């Protein structure tokens, strides 16, 4: 019997998928509206395949949702902490308020031995601190223990990543905790065995388990910023970063994934994780070791400014010290989500660029197949279209900033008939350049 505390992208997906694997599961959140939606069979965010699994597992009776700590404490043997750890309002560190609240409230209500497992991305040292919280708030006679098991799911592929992870990492102190965590993942191992796969299991200490997660995200962010730095060089040297990426990617030591140059990384994880990692390393006296992550962040944000500059140039506008003046121009922005197949707009490059274009005076209209509702909340000053065609109508310039299939597969000939000017910036290098050029468009990619 498992519980998942915090039913955001992470916890809801885990709760639903672990019910699918055969466990009895309760999902907990303090947000009553969210819990009501989930209990009613509706996933409160866009994640391919998750709605069907939610409904099937509610129907099976293995999955339910609640807002009561008592119910959670009473029900489960293993409790997974899946709450958010956002960037602090002041500074770069992670805000652990939600971890603290959920752990202390749960611990105080436990009446039998249980394992509390952290899944949220946290600064190294948090597991030990959680252990102290538990020691302070749980009944000492129960023998409640703590473990850490980071998750690596990617939005848009979350169901697959949970059911068929490429590794499981657990940080444990005792054999009992190790055995409990093994039991809590047996469904994953059994599914792999049935499909003739293996899921590597790494059993380690707290600090390593916590670090694995941020190290993985720091590596991915670095890989993206590396190729975006190459894009910057290509832009001034007259090279093509897509050819360059392809060519270096053939070397298996480098690999061709996560080498997509464009408007950079965003989302609720990579940007805040590399900042929190630097802040924590600094506290520990190893700040120098991660100084390069500051550069990774800078390369990433420069990509956004690059689109603004390109737009001004294509529209024949001069840039002053305060940036370009785009007043009187109409720009269609395709994409608001931080990546395709997601409705998540947290730290989205697409939305940040749309806002910057509008701030420079352009009349900006944004279209996204899934993220408009979330985008409206974060950037209410922008105008939104409910269709691709409506967004493009009369535009002087089109910026493709999230590589949704709907944009990649759109017919440039037909789109050309809708706009006032056939200018396109391909912020994700996802369009078929020859096709667009043949249809009469002036095409600008990133780093090409
Ligand atoms: C990321 C990691 O990939 C997951 O392994 C991790 O579990 C997750 O964070 C997390 O910490 O929870 P996610 O934020 O869903 O997953 O998104 P990614 O697929 O990693 O993409 C991040 C950003 O990088 C997106 O904005 C994407 O457009 C951008 N990106 C990705 C590029 O600009 N170029 C690439 O080649 C790849």
CSV table of C-alpha atoms and ligand atoms in Angstrom, one decimal:
chain,number,residue,atom,x,y,z
A,1,UNK,CA,0.0,0.0,0.0
A,2,UNK,CA,1.6,3.2,-1.2
A,3,UNK,CA,0.8,6.8,-0.8
A,4,UNK,CA,2.0,9.8,-2.9
A,5,UNK,CA,1.9,13.2,-1.3
A,6,UNK,CA,1.6,16.0,-3.7
A,7,UNK,CA,-0.4,15.3,-6.9
A,8,UNK,CA,1.3,17.6,-9.4
A,9,UNK,CA,3.0,16.3,-12.6
A,10,UNK,CA,5.2,14.0,-10.5
A,11,UNK,CA,2.9,12.6,-7.8
A,12,UNK,CA,-0.2,12.2,-9.8
A,13,UNK,CA,1.6,10.3,-12.5
A,14,UNK,CA,3.3,8.1,-10.0
A,15,UNK,CA,0.1,7.4,-8.1
A,16,UNK,CA,-1.8,6.4,-11.3
A,17,UNK,CA,1.0,4.3,-12.7
A,18,UNK,CA,1.7,2.4,-9.5
A,19,UNK,CA,-2.0,1.6,-9.3
A,20,UNK,CA,-1.6,0.3,-12.8
A,21,UNK,CA,1.3,-1.9,-11.7
A,22,UNK,CA,-1.0,-3.5,-9.1
A,23,UNK,CA,-0.4,-1.6,-5.9
A,24,UNK,CA,-3.1,-0.2,-3.7
A,25,UNK,CA,-2.5,3.6,-3.9
A,26,UNK,CA,-3.8,6.8,-2.3
A,27,UNK,CA,-2.8,10.1,-3.8
A,28,UNK,CA,-2.9,13.1,-1.4
A,29,UNK,CA,-2.9,16.8,-1.9
A,30,UNK,CA,-3.9,19.9,0.1
A,31,UNK,CA,-5.5,21.4,-3.0
A,32,UNK,CA,-9.1,20.2,-2.8
A,33,UNK,CA,-10.0,21.2,-6.3
A,34,UNK,CA,-7.1,19.2,-7.7
A,35,UNK,CA,-8.1,16.1,-5.7
A,36,UNK,CA,-11.8,16.5,-6.7
A,37,UNK,CA,-10.7,16.5,-10.4
A,38,UNK,CA,-8.5,13.4,-10.0
A,39,UNK,CA,-11.1,11.6,-8.0
A,40,UNK,CA,-13.6,12.4,-10.7
A,41,UNK,CA,-11.4,10.8,-13.4
A,42,UNK,CA,-9.8,14.0,-14.8
A,43,UNK,CA,-6.1,14.7,-14.9
A,44,UNK,CA,-5.6,18.4,-14.0
A,45,UNK,CA,-2.7,18.7,-16.6
A,46,UNK,CA,-1.9,17.5,-20.1
A,47,UNK,CA,0.0,14.2,-20.1
A,48,UNK,CA,-0.5,11.8,-23.0
A,49,UNK,CA,-2.0,8.5,-21.9
A,50,UNK,CA,-2.6,9.4,-18.3
A,51,UNK,CA,-6.3,10.1,-18.4
A,52,UNK,CA,-7.2,6.6,-19.6
A,53,UNK,CA,-5.0,5.0,-16.9
A,54,UNK,CA,-6.5,7.2,-14.2
A,55,UNK,CA,-10.1,6.2,-15.1
A,56,UNK,CA,-9.2,2.5,-15.4
A,57,UNK,CA,-7.5,2.4,-12.0
A,58,UNK,CA,-10.2,4.4,-10.2
A,59,UNK,CA,-12.6,1.8,-11.6
A,60,UNK,CA,-10.4,-1.1,-10.4
A,61,UNK,CA,-10.7,0.2,-6.9
A,62,UNK,CA,-6.9,0.3,-6.4
A,63,UNK,CA,-6.6,4.0,-6.6
A,64,UNK,CA,-8.2,6.9,-4.7
A,65,UNK,CA,-7.4,10.4,-3.8
A,66,UNK,CA,-7.9,12.4,-0.5
A,67,UNK,CA,-7.0,15.5,1.3
A,68,UNK,CA,-6.6,13.9,4.8
A,69,UNK,CA,-3.2,13.3,6.3
A,70,UNK,CA,-4.9,10.9,8.8
A,71,UNK,CA,-6.2,8.8,5.9
A,72,UNK,CA,-2.8,8.6,4.3
A,73,UNK,CA,-1.0,7.8,7.5
A,74,UNK,CA,-3.5,5.1,8.3
A,75,UNK,CA,-3.4,3.5,4.8
A,76,UNK,CA,0.1,3.2,3.5
A,77,UNK,CA,3.3,1.3,4.3
A,78,UNK,CA,5.4,3.4,2.0
A,79,UNK,CA,4.8,7.2,1.6
A,80,UNK,CA,6.4,9.0,-1.3
A,81,UNK,CA,6.9,12.7,-0.9
A,82,UNK,CA,6.3,14.3,-4.3
A,83,UNK,CA,5.6,17.9,-3.4
A,84,UNK,CA,7.1,20.9,-5.3
A,85,UNK,CA,10.5,22.4,-4.4
A,86,UNK,CA,10.4,25.7,-6.4
A,87,UNK,CA,13.1,28.3,-6.6
A,88,UNK,CA,13.0,30.6,-3.5
A,89,UNK,CA,11.5,34.0,-4.0
A,90,UNK,CA,14.7,35.5,-2.8
A,91,UNK,CA,17.9,33.9,-4.2
A,92,UNK,CA,18.6,30.8,-6.2
A,93,UNK,CA,18.1,28.1,-3.6
A,94,UNK,CA,15.2,25.6,-3.4
A,95,UNK,CA,12.2,26.4,-1.2
A,96,UNK,CA,11.6,23.3,1.0
A,97,UNK,CA,8.5,24.6,2.8
A,98,UNK,CA,6.2,22.0,1.1
A,99,UNK,CA,8.6,19.1,2.0
A,100,UNK,CA,8.7,20.3,5.6
A,101,UNK,CA,4.9,20.6,5.9
A,102,UNK,CA,4.1,17.3,4.3
A,103,UNK,CA,6.7,15.3,6.3
A,104,UNK,CA,5.9,16.8,9.7
A,105,UNK,CA,2.1,16.5,9.3
A,106,UNK,CA,2.4,13.0,8.0
A,107,UNK,CA,4.9,11.9,10.6
A,108,UNK,CA,2.8,13.2,13.5
A,109,UNK,CA,-0.1,11.0,12.4
A,110,UNK,CA,1.6,7.7,11.8
A,111,UNK,CA,0.5,4.9,14.1
A,112,UNK,CA,2.6,2.1,12.7
A,113,UNK,CA,5.9,1.5,11.2
A,114,UNK,CA,6.3,3.0,7.7
A,115,UNK,CA,8.9,4.3,5.3
A,116,UNK,CA,8.9,7.9,4.1
A,117,UNK,CA,10.6,8.2,0.7
A,118,UNK,CA,11.6,11.5,-0.8
A,119,UNK,CA,11.1,11.9,-4.5
A,120,UNK,CA,11.1,15.6,-4.9
A,121,UNK,CA,14.3,17.2,-6.3
A,122,UNK,CA,16.1,18.7,-3.3
A,123,UNK,CA,19.4,20.1,-2.2
A,124,UNK,CA,21.9,17.4,-1.0
A,125,UNK,CA,21.5,17.0,2.8
A,126,UNK,CA,17.7,17.2,2.7
A,127,UNK,CA,17.2,13.5,3.4
A,128,UNK,CA,19.2,13.8,6.7
A,129,UNK,CA,17.1,16.9,7.6
A,130,UNK,CA,13.9,15.0,6.9
A,131,UNK,CA,15.1,12.2,9.1
A,132,UNK,CA,15.5,14.7,11.9
A,133,UNK,CA,12.0,16.1,11.2
A,134,UNK,CA,10.6,12.5,11.5
A,135,UNK,CA,12.5,11.9,14.7
A,136,UNK,CA,11.0,15.0,16.1
A,137,UNK,CA,7.4,14.5,15.0
A,138,UNK,CA,6.8,10.7,14.8
A,139,UNK,CA,6.2,8.4,17.7
A,140,UNK,CA,9.7,7.2,18.5
A,141,UNK,CA,8.5,3.6,19.3
A,142,UNK,CA,7.3,3.1,15.7
A,143,UNK,CA,10.6,2.9,14.0
A,144,UNK,CA,9.6,5.1,11.1
A,145,UNK,CA,12.4,5.4,8.6
A,146,UNK,CA,13.4,7.7,5.7
A,147,UNK,CA,14.8,6.9,2.3
A,148,UNK,CA,15.5,8.9,-0.9
A,149,UNK,CA,14.6,7.8,-4.4
A,150,UNK,CA,14.9,10.4,-7.2
A,151,UNK,CA,12.7,10.3,-10.3
A,152,UNK,CA,13.7,11.0,-13.8
A,153,UNK,CA,10.4,11.3,-15.7
A,154,UNK,CA,10.1,13.7,-18.6
A,155,UNK,CA,6.8,15.5,-19.2
A,156,UNK,CA,5.2,14.2,-22.3
A,157,UNK,CA,6.7,10.7,-21.7
A,158,UNK,CA,5.9,10.5,-18.1
A,159,UNK,CA,3.8,7.3,-18.2
A,160,UNK,CA,6.5,5.4,-20.0
A,161,UNK,CA,9.2,6.8,-17.8
A,162,UNK,CA,7.4,5.6,-14.6
A,163,UNK,CA,6.3,2.2,-15.9
A,164,UNK,CA,9.6,1.6,-17.8
A,165,UNK,CA,12.3,3.7,-16.1
A,166,UNK,CA,15.9,3.4,-17.4
A,167,UNK,CA,17.1,3.1,-13.8
A,168,UNK,CA,15.9,3.1,-10.2
A,169,UNK,CA,18.1,4.8,-7.6
A,170,UNK,CA,17.5,4.4,-3.9
A,171,UNK,CA,19.4,6.1,-1.0
A,172,UNK,CA,18.9,4.0,2.1
A,173,UNK,CA,20.4,3.6,5.6
A,174,UNK,CA,19.1,0.1,6.6
A,175,UNK,CA,18.3,-3.3,5.1
A,176,UNK,CA,14.6,-2.8,6.1
A,177,UNK,CA,14.3,0.4,4.1
A,178,UNK,CA,16.0,-1.3,1.2
A,179,UNK,CA,13.6,-4.3,1.3
A,180,UNK,CA,10.6,-2.0,1.6
A,181,UNK,CA,11.7,0.1,-1.4
A,182,UNK,CA,12.4,-3.1,-3.4
A,183,UNK,CA,8.9,-4.3,-2.6
A,184,UNK,CA,7.5,-0.9,-3.6
A,185,UNK,CA,9.2,-1.2,-7.0
A,186,UNK,CA,8.7,-4.9,-7.6
A,187,UNK,CA,5.9,-4.1,-10.0
A,188,UNK,CA,8.4,-2.2,-12.2
A,189,UNK,CA,10.9,-5.1,-12.1
A,190,UNK,CA,8.2,-7.7,-12.8
A,191,UNK,CA,6.9,-5.7,-15.8
A,192,UNK,CA,10.5,-5.5,-17.1
A,193,UNK,CA,11.1,-9.2,-16.7
A,194,UNK,CA,7.8,-10.0,-18.5
A,195,UNK,CA,9.1,-7.8,-21.4
A,196,UNK,CA,12.6,-9.3,-21.3
A,197,UNK,CA,14.2,-6.1,-20.2
A,198,UNK,CA,16.2,-5.2,-17.1
A,199,UNK,CA,15.9,-2.1,-15.0
A,200,UNK,CA,19.2,-1.3,-13.3
A,201,UNK,CA,18.9,-0.7,-9.6
A,202,UNK,CA,21.5,1.5,-7.8
A,203,UNK,CA,21.4,1.2,-4.0
A,204,UNK,CA,23.4,4.0,-2.4
A,205,UNK,CA,23.6,6.5,0.5
A,206,UNK,CA,21.4,9.5,0.9
A,207,UNK,CA,23.8,12.1,-0.4
A,208,UNK,CA,24.5,10.2,-3.6
A,209,UNK,CA,20.9,9.5,-4.3
A,210,UNK,CA,20.1,13.2,-3.9
A,211,UNK,CA,23.0,14.3,-6.1
A,212,UNK,CA,22.2,11.8,-8.9
A,213,UNK,CA,19.1,13.8,-9.7
A,214,UNK,CA,20.6,17.2,-9.8
A,215,UNK,CA,23.7,15.9,-11.6
A,216,UNK,CA,21.6,14.3,-14.3
A,217,UNK,CA,19.6,17.5,-14.9
A,218,UNK,CA,22.8,19.6,-14.7
A,219,UNK,CA,24.3,17.4,-17.4
A,220,UNK,CA,21.3,17.6,-19.6
A,221,UNK,CA,21.2,21.4,-19.2
A,222,UNK,CA,24.9,21.6,-20.0
A,223,UNK,CA,24.4,19.5,-23.1
A,224,UNK,CA,21.7,21.8,-24.4
A,225,UNK,CA,23.7,25.0,-23.6
A,226,UNK,CA,26.7,23.5,-25.2
A,227,UNK,CA,25.0,23.1,-28.5
A,228,UNK,CA,23.4,26.5,-28.1
A,229,UNK,CA,26.8,28.0,-27.6
A,230,UNK,CA,27.9,26.3,-30.8
A,231,UNK,CA,24.8,27.9,-32.4
A,232,UNK,CA,26.1,31.3,-31.4
A,233,UNK,CA,29.4,30.6,-33.0
A,234,UNK,CA,27.7,29.2,-36.1
A,235,UNK,CA,25.7,32.4,-36.4
A,236,UNK,CA,28.7,34.6,-36.6
A,237,UNK,CA,30.9,32.1,-38.6
A,238,UNK,CA,28.3,31.2,-41.1
A,239,UNK,CA,28.0,27.5,-40.0
A,240,UNK,CA,24.9,25.3,-39.6
A,241,UNK,CA,24.5,24.0,-36.0
A,242,UNK,CA,22.0,21.3,-37.1
A,243,UNK,CA,24.7,19.7,-39.4
A,244,UNK,CA,27.3,20.2,-36.7
A,245,UNK,CA,25.1,18.5,-34.0
A,246,UNK,CA,24.4,15.6,-36.3
A,247,UNK,CA,28.1,15.2,-37.1
A,248,UNK,CA,29.4,15.2,-33.5
A,249,UNK,CA,26.4,13.1,-32.4
A,250,UNK,CA,27.6,10.2,-34.5
A,251,UNK,CA,30.4,9.7,-32.0
A,252,UNK,CA,28.8,7.4,-29.5
A,253,UNK,CA,30.7,9.1,-26.7
A,254,UNK,CA,28.8,12.2,-27.5
A,255,UNK,CA,25.5,10.8,-28.7
A,256,UNK,CA,22.9,12.7,-30.7
A,257,UNK,CA,20.2,13.2,-28.1
A,258,UNK,CA,19.6,16.5,-26.3
A,259,UNK,CA,21.7,18.3,-28.9
A,260,UNK,CA,18.8,20.3,-30.4
A,261,UNK,CA,19.8,24.0,-30.6
A,262,UNK,CA,17.0,26.5,-30.4
A,263,UNK,CA,15.5,28.9,-27.9
A,264,UNK,CA,16.9,26.9,-25.0
A,265,UNK,CA,15.6,24.9,-22.1
A,266,UNK,CA,12.8,25.8,-19.8
A,267,UNK,CA,10.2,24.0,-17.6
A,268,UNK,CA,9.8,23.4,-13.9
A,269,UNK,CA,13.0,21.4,-13.5
A,270,UNK,CA,16.2,22.2,-15.5
A,271,UNK,CA,16.3,26.0,-14.9
A,272,UNK,CA,15.6,25.9,-11.2
A,273,UNK,CA,17.6,22.7,-10.6
A,274,UNK,CA,20.8,24.1,-11.9
A,275,UNK,CA,20.4,27.3,-9.8
A,276,UNK,CA,19.6,25.4,-6.6
A,277,UNK,CA,22.5,23.1,-7.3
A,278,UNK,CA,24.9,26.1,-7.5
A,279,UNK,CA,23.4,27.6,-4.4
A,280,UNK,CA,23.9,24.4,-2.4
A,281,UNK,CA,27.4,23.8,-3.7
A,282,UNK,CA,28.3,27.3,-2.6
A,283,UNK,CA,26.9,26.6,0.9
A,284,UNK,CA,29.0,23.5,1.1
A,285,UNK,CA,32.2,25.3,0.0
A,286,UNK,CA,32.3,23.7,-3.5
A,287,UNK,CA,30.8,26.7,-5.4
A,288,UNK,CA,33.8,26.8,-7.8
A,289,UNK,CA,33.0,23.3,-9.0
A,290,UNK,CA,29.7,24.4,-10.4
A,291,UNK,CA,30.6,27.9,-11.6
A,292,UNK,CA,30.2,26.6,-15.2
A,293,UNK,CA,26.4,26.2,-14.5
A,294,UNK,CA,26.2,29.9,-14.3
A,295,UNK,CA,27.5,30.1,-17.8
A,296,UNK,CA,25.1,27.3,-18.9
A,297,UNK,CA,22.2,29.5,-17.6
A,298,UNK,CA,23.6,32.6,-19.4
A,299,UNK,CA,23.9,30.8,-22.7
A,300,UNK,CA,20.4,29.6,-22.2
A,301,UNK,CA,18.8,33.1,-21.6
A,302,UNK,CA,20.8,34.6,-24.5
A,303,UNK,CA,18.8,32.4,-26.9
A,304,UNK,CA,15.7,34.3,-26.0
A,305,UNK,CA,17.3,37.6,-26.8
A,306,UNK,CA,18.5,36.2,-30.1
A,307,UNK,CA,14.9,35.7,-31.3
A,308,UNK,CA,14.1,39.3,-30.4
A,309,UNK,CA,17.1,40.5,-32.4
A,310,UNK,CA,16.3,38.3,-35.4
A,311,UNK,CA,12.7,39.5,-35.4
A,312,UNK,CA,13.8,43.1,-35.4
A,313,UNK,CA,16.2,42.5,-38.3
A,314,UNK,CA,13.6,40.6,-40.4
A,315,UNK,CA,11.1,43.3,-39.8
A,316,UNK,CA,13.6,46.0,-40.7
A,317,UNK,CA,13.6,47.6,-37.2
A,318,UNK,CA,16.7,49.2,-35.6
A,319,UNK,CA,17.7,48.2,-32.1
A,320,UNK,CA,18.4,51.0,-29.6
A,321,UNK,CA,20.1,50.7,-26.2
A,322,UNK,CA,16.7,49.7,-24.8
A,323,UNK,CA,16.3,47.0,-27.5
A,324,UNK,CA,14.3,47.1,-30.7
A,325,UNK,CA,11.2,49.0,-31.3
A,326,UNK,CA,8.6,46.7,-32.8
A,327,UNK,CA,5.6,48.9,-32.6
A,328,UNK,CA,3.1,48.6,-35.4
A,329,UNK,CA,4.2,45.1,-36.3
A,330,UNK,CA,2.1,42.0,-35.9
A,331,UNK,CA,3.8,38.8,-34.8
A,332,UNK,CA,2.2,35.3,-34.5
A,333,UNK,CA,3.9,33.2,-31.9
A,334,UNK,CA,3.4,29.4,-32.3
A,335,UNK,CA,3.9,27.7,-29.0
A,336,UNK,CA,3.5,28.6,-25.3
A,337,UNK,CA,4.4,25.4,-23.6
A,338,UNK,CA,8.1,24.8,-22.6
A,339,UNK,CA,8.1,21.8,-24.9
A,340,UNK,CA,5.6,19.9,-27.0
A,341,UNK,CA,3.1,17.4,-25.6
A,342,UNK,CA,2.9,19.4,-22.4
A,343,UNK,CA,0.7,22.2,-21.2
A,344,UNK,CA,3.4,23.3,-18.7
A,345,UNK,CA,4.4,27.0,-19.2
A,346,UNK,CA,6.8,27.2,-16.2
A,347,UNK,CA,9.9,29.2,-17.3
A,348,UNK,CA,8.8,28.6,-20.9
A,349,UNK,CA,11.2,30.1,-23.4
A,350,UNK,CA,8.3,30.5,-25.9
A,351,UNK,CA,6.2,32.5,-23.5
A,352,UNK,CA,9.1,34.6,-22.3
A,353,UNK,CA,9.9,35.5,-25.9
A,354,UNK,CA,6.3,36.3,-26.7
A,355,UNK,CA,6.2,38.6,-23.7
A,356,UNK,CA,9.5,40.3,-24.8
A,357,UNK,CA,8.2,40.8,-28.3
A,358,UNK,CA,5.0,42.4,-26.9
A,359,UNK,CA,7.1,44.6,-24.5
A,360,UNK,CA,9.1,45.8,-27.6
A,361,UNK,CA,5.8,47.1,-29.0
A,362,UNK,CA,4.7,44.3,-31.3
A,363,UNK,CA,1.1,43.2,-31.4
A,364,UNK,CA,1.6,39.6,-30.4
A,365,UNK,CA,-0.8,36.7,-30.8
A,366,UNK,CA,0.0,33.3,-29.3
A,367,UNK,CA,-1.4,29.9,-30.2
A,368,UNK,CA,-0.6,26.6,-28.5
A,369,UNK,CA,-2.5,23.3,-28.9
A,370,UNK,CA,-2.7,22.7,-25.1
A,371,UNK,CA,-1.1,25.4,-23.0
A,372,UNK,CA,-3.3,28.5,-23.6
A,373,UNK,CA,-5.2,28.2,-20.4
A,374,UNK,CA,-2.0,28.1,-18.3
A,375,UNK,CA,-0.3,30.7,-20.4
A,376,UNK,CA,-3.2,33.1,-19.9
A,377,UNK,CA,-2.8,32.8,-16.2
A,378,UNK,CA,1.0,33.6,-16.3
A,379,UNK,CA,1.0,36.1,-19.1
A,380,UNK,CA,-2.5,37.7,-19.2
A,381,UNK,CA,-1.1,40.8,-21.0
A,382,UNK,CA,-0.8,38.7,-24.3
A,383,UNK,CA,-3.5,38.0,-26.8
A,384,UNK,CA,-4.3,34.3,-27.5
A,385,UNK,CA,-5.8,32.6,-30.5
A,386,UNK,CA,-7.7,29.4,-30.3
A,387,UNK,CA,-6.5,28.2,-33.7
A,388,UNK,CA,-3.4,28.1,-35.8
A,389,UNK,CA,-5.1,29.9,-38.7
A,390,UNK,CA,-6.6,32.6,-36.5
A,391,UNK,CA,-3.2,33.2,-35.0
A,392,UNK,CA,-1.5,33.6,-38.3
A,393,UNK,CA,-4.1,35.8,-40.0
A,394,UNK,CA,-2.5,39.1,-41.0
A,395,UNK,CA,0.8,38.5,-39.3
A,396,UNK,CA,4.0,40.2,-40.5
A,397,UNK,CA,6.2,37.6,-38.9
A,398,UNK,CA,5.7,34.0,-37.6
A,399,UNK,CA,7.8,32.7,-34.7
A,400,UNK,CA,7.7,28.9,-34.1
A,401,UNK,CA,8.9,28.5,-30.5
A,402,UNK,CA,7.6,25.1,-29.4
A,403,UNK,CA,8.0,22.2,-31.8
A,404,UNK,CA,4.5,20.8,-31.7
A,405,UNK,CA,3.7,18.3,-34.5
A,406,UNK,CA,0.9,20.6,-35.6
A,407,UNK,CA,3.5,23.2,-36.5
A,408,UNK,CA,6.0,20.8,-37.9
A,409,UNK,CA,3.4,19.2,-40.2
A,410,UNK,CA,1.7,22.4,-41.2
A,411,UNK,CA,1.6,23.2,-44.9
A,412,UNK,CA,3.7,26.4,-45.6
A,413,UNK,CA,1.8,27.0,-48.8
A,414,UNK,CA,-1.5,27.2,-47.1
A,415,UNK,CA,-0.2,29.2,-44.2
A,416,UNK,CA,1.4,31.7,-46.6
A,417,UNK,CA,-2.1,32.6,-47.8
A,418,UNK,CA,-3.1,33.7,-44.3
A,419,UNK,CA,-0.2,36.1,-43.4
A,420,UNK,CA,0.7,39.6,-44.4
A,421,UNK,CA,4.4,38.9,-44.6
A,422,UNK,CA,6.0,35.5,-45.3
A,423,UNK,CA,8.7,35.8,-42.6
A,424,UNK,CA,9.3,32.9,-40.3
A,425,UNK,CA,11.7,32.3,-37.4
A,426,UNK,CA,12.1,28.7,-36.6
A,427,UNK,CA,13.1,28.9,-32.9
A,428,UNK,CA,13.4,25.1,-32.6
A,429,UNK,CA,14.9,24.2,-36.0
A,430,UNK,CA,11.9,21.9,-36.4
A,431,UNK,CA,10.6,23.1,-39.8
A,432,UNK,CA,11.5,21.7,-43.2
A,433,UNK,CA,13.5,24.7,-44.5
A,434,UNK,CA,13.5,23.8,-48.2
A,435,UNK,CA,9.7,23.3,-48.1
A,436,UNK,CA,9.1,26.7,-46.5
A,437,UNK,CA,11.5,28.5,-48.8
A,438,UNK,CA,9.9,26.9,-51.8
A,439,UNK,CA,6.6,28.2,-50.6
A,440,UNK,CA,8.0,31.7,-50.7
A,441,UNK,CA,8.9,32.2,-47.0
A,442,UNK,CA,12.0,34.0,-45.8
A,443,UNK,CA,13.2,31.4,-43.3
A,444,UNK,CA,15.6,32.0,-40.3
A,445,UNK,CA,16.6,29.1,-38.0
A,446,UNK,CA,18.7,29.2,-34.9
A,447,UNK,CA,22.4,28.8,-35.4
A,448,UNK,CA,22.2,28.3,-39.1
B,1,LIG,C1,13.7,17.1,-17.3
B,1,LIG,C2,14.6,15.8,-17.4
B,1,LIG,O1,14.8,15.5,-18.8
B,1,LIG,C3,14.0,14.6,-16.7
B,1,LIG,O2,14.9,13.5,-16.8
B,1,LIG,C4,13.8,15.0,-15.2
B,1,LIG,O3,13.2,14.0,-14.5
B,1,LIG,C5,12.9,16.2,-15.2
B,1,LIG,O4,13.5,17.3,-15.8
B,1,LIG,C6,12.7,16.6,-13.7
B,1,LIG,O5,13.6,17.1,-13.1
B,1,LIG,O6,11.6,16.3,-13.2
B,1,LIG,P1,11.4,17.9,-18.4
B,1,LIG,O7,11.6,19.1,-17.6
B,1,LIG,O8,10.1,17.2,-18.6
B,1,LIG,O9,12.5,16.8,-17.9
B,1,LIG,O10,11.9,18.3,-19.9
B,1,LIG,P2,13.1,17.9,-20.9
B,1,LIG,O11,12.6,17.0,-21.9
B,1,LIG,O12,14.3,17.6,-20.2
B,1,LIG,O13,13.2,19.3,-21.7
B,1,LIG,C7,13.7,20.5,-20.9
B,1,LIG,C8,13.8,21.7,-21.8
B,1,LIG,O14,15.0,21.5,-22.7
B,1,LIG,C9,12.7,21.9,-22.7
B,1,LIG,O15,12.4,23.3,-22.7
B,1,LIG,C10,13.2,21.5,-24.1
B,1,LIG,O16,12.5,22.1,-25.2
B,1,LIG,C11,14.6,21.8,-24.0
B,1,LIG,N1,15.5,21.0,-24.9
B,1,LIG,C12,15.6,19.7,-24.8
B,1,LIG,C13,16.3,21.7,-25.8
B,1,LIG,O17,16.2,22.9,-26.0
B,1,LIG,N2,17.1,20.9,-26.7
B,1,LIG,C14,17.2,19.6,-26.5
B,1,LIG,O18,18.0,19.0,-27.3
B,1,LIG,C15,16.4,18.9,-25.6
